PDB file of C-alpha atoms and ligand atoms in Angstrom:
ATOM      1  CA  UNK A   1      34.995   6.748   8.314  1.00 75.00           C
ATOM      2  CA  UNK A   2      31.185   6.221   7.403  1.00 91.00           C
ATOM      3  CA  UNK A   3      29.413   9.631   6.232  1.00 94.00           C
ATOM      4  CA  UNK A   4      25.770  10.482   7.142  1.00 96.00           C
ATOM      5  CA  UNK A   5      23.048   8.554   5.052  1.00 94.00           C
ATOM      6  CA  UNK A   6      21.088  11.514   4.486  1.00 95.00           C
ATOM      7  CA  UNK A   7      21.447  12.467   0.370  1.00 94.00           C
ATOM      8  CA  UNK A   8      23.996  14.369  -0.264  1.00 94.00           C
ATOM      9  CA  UNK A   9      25.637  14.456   3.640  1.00 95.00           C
ATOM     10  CA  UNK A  10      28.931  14.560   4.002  1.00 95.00           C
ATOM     11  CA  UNK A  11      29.280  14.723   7.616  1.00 96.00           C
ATOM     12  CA  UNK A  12      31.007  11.648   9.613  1.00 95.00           C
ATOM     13  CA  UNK A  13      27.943   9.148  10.613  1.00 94.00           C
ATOM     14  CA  UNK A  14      28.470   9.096  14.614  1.00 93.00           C
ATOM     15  CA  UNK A  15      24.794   7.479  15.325  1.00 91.00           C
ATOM     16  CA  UNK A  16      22.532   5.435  14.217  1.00 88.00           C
ATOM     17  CA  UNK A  17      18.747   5.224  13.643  1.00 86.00           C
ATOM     18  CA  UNK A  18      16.375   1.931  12.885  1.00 83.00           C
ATOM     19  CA  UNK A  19      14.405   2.342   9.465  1.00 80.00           C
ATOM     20  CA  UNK A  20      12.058  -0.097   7.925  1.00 74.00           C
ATOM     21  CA  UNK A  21      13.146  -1.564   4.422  1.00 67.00           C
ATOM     22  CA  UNK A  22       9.970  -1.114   3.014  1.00 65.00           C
ATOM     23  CA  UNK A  23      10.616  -4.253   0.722  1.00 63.00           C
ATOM     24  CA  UNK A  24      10.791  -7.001   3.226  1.00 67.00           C
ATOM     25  CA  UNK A  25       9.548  -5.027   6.037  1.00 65.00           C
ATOM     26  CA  UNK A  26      12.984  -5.935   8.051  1.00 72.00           C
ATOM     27  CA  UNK A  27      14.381  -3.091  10.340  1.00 75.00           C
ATOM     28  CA  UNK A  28      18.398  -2.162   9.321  1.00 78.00           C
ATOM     29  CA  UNK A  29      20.157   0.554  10.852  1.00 83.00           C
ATOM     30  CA  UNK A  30      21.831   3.235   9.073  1.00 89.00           C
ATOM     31  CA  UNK A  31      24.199   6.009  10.650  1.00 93.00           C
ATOM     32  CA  UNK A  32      23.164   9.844  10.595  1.00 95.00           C
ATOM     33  CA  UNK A  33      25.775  12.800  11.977  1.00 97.00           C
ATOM     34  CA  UNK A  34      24.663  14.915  14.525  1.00 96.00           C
ATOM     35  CA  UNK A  35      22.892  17.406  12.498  1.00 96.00           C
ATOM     36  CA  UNK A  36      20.142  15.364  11.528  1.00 95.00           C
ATOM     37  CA  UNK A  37      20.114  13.032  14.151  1.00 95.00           C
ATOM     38  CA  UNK A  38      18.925  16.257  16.162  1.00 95.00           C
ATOM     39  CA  UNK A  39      16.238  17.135  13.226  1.00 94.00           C
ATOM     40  CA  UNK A  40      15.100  13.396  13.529  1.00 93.00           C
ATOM     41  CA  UNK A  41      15.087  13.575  17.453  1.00 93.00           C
ATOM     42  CA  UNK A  42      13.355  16.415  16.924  1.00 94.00           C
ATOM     43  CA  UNK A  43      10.692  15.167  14.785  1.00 92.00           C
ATOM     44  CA  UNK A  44      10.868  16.099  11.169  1.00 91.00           C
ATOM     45  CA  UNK A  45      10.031  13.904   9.038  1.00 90.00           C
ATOM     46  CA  UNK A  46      12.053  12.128   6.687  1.00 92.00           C
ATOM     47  CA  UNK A  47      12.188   8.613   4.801  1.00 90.00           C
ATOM     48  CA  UNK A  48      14.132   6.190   3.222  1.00 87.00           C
ATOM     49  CA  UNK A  49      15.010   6.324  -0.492  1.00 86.00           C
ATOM     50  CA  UNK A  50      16.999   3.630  -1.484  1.00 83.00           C
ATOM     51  CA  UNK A  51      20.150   3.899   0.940  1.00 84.00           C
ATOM     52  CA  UNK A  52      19.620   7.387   1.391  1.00 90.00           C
ATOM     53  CA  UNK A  53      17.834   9.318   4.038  1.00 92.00           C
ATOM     54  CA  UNK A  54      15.258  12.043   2.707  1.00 94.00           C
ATOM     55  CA  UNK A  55      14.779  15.268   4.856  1.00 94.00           C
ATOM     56  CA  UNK A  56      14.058  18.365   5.116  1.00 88.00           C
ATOM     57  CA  UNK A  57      14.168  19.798   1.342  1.00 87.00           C
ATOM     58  CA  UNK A  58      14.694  16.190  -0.003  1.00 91.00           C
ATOM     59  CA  UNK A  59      11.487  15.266   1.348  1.00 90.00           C
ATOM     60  CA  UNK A  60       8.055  15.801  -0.800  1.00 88.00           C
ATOM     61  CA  UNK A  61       6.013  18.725   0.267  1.00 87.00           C
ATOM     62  CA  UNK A  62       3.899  18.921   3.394  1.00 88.00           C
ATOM     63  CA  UNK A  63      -0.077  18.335   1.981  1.00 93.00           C
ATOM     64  CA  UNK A  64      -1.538  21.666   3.746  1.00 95.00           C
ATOM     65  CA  UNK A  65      -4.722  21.041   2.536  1.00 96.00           C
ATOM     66  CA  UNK A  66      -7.193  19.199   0.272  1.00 97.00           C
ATOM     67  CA  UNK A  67     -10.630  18.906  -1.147  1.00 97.00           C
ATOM     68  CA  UNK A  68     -12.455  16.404  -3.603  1.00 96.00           C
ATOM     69  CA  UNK A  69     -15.105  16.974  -5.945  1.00 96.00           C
ATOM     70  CA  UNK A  70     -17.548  14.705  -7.871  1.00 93.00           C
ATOM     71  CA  UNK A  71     -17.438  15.011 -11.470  1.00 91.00           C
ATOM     72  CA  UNK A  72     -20.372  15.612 -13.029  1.00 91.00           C
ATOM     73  CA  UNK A  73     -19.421  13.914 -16.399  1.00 93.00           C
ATOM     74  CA  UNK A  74     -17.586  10.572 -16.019  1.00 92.00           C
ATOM     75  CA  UNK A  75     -17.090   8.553 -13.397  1.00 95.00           C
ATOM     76  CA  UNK A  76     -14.904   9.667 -11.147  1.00 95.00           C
ATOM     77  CA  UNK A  77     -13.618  12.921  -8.870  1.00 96.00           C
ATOM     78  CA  UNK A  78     -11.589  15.626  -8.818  1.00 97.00           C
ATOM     79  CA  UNK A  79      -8.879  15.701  -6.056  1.00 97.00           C
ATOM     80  CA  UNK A  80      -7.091  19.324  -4.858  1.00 98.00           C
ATOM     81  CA  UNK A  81      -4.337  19.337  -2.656  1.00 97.00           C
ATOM     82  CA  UNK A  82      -2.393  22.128  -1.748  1.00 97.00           C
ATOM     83  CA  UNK A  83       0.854  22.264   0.122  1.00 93.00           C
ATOM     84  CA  UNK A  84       2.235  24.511   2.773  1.00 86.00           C
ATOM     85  CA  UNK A  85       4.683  27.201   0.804  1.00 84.00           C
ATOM     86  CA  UNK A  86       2.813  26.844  -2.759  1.00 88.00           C
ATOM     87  CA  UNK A  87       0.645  29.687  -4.031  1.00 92.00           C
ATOM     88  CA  UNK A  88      -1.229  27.408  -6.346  1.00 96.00           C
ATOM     89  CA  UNK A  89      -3.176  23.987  -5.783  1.00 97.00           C
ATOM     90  CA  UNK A  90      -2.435  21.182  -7.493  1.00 96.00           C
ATOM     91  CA  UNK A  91      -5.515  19.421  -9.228  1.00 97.00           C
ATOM     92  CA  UNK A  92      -5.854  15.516  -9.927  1.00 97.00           C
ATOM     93  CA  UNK A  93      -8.862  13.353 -11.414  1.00 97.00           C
ATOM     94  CA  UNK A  94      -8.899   9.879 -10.291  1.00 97.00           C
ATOM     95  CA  UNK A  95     -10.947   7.356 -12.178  1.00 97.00           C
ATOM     96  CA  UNK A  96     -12.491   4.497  -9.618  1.00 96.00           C
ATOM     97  CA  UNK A  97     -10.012   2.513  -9.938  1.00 97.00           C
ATOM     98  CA  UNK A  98      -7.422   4.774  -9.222  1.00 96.00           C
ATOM     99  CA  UNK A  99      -9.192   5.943  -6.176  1.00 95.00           C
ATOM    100  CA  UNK A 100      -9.990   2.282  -4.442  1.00 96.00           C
ATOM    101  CA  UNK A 101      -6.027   1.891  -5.069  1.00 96.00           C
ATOM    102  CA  UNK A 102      -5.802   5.149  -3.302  1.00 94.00           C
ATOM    103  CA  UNK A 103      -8.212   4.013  -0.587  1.00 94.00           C
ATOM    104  CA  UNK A 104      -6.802   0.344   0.317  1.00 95.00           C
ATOM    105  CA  UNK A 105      -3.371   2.042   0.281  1.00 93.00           C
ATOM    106  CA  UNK A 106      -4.646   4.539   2.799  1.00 92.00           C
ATOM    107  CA  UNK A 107      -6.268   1.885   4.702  1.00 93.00           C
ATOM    108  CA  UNK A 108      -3.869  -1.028   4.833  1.00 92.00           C
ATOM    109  CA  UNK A 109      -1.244   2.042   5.890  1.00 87.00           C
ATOM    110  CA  UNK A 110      -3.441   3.168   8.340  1.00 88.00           C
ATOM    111  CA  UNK A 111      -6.743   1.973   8.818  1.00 83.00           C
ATOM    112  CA  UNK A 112      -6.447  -0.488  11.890  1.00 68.00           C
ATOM    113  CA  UNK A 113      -4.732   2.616  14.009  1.00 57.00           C
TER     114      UNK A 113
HETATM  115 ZN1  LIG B 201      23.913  14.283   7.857  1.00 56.46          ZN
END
């Protein structure tokens, strides 16, 4: 029997789903049980990690929110986020370089949708 490729699943895999590995950009399948197939289906988001599928609680945190703010020292900006379910925002300063790294990710991810 072949369990669920979601971490820590023990469930029997009965389906599969087509993920990306990120490395070569090739498409594999993996198998899922019913449980999350139905949280996939239904669209919550997950990834892949490794050979495991992330959900749910495995997952990172939803970014609620954020702002940025130029410093008025060095070079450079502040970056808030907050995330649904924290209380407190989380506070980052990027340095240029960091933040055209940040930008061409954003953009080669996303930028010609
Ligand atoms: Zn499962």
């Amino acid at each position: 029997m072949t369990t669920c490729s979601a971490l820590l699943c023990t469930n029997p895999g009965t389906s599969f789903v087509m993920v990306m590995q990120t490395s070569t950009a090739d498409y594999h399948d993996v198998y899922v049980c019913d449980e999350h197939r139905v949280l996939m289906d239904a669209g919550c988001p997950w990834d892949m990690h490794g050979r495991h599928i992330l959900i749910g609680q495995d997952m990172a945190p939803p970014l609620k929110e954020w702002s940025a703010r130029p410093c008025g020292g060095a070079e450079g900006f502040t970056l808030t986020l907050r995330f649904a379910g924290e209380t407190e925002p989380v506070d980052a300063f990027l340095v240029p370089t960091e933040a055209r790294r940040l930008a061409a990710f954003i953009y080669s991810t996303y930028g010609e949708h």
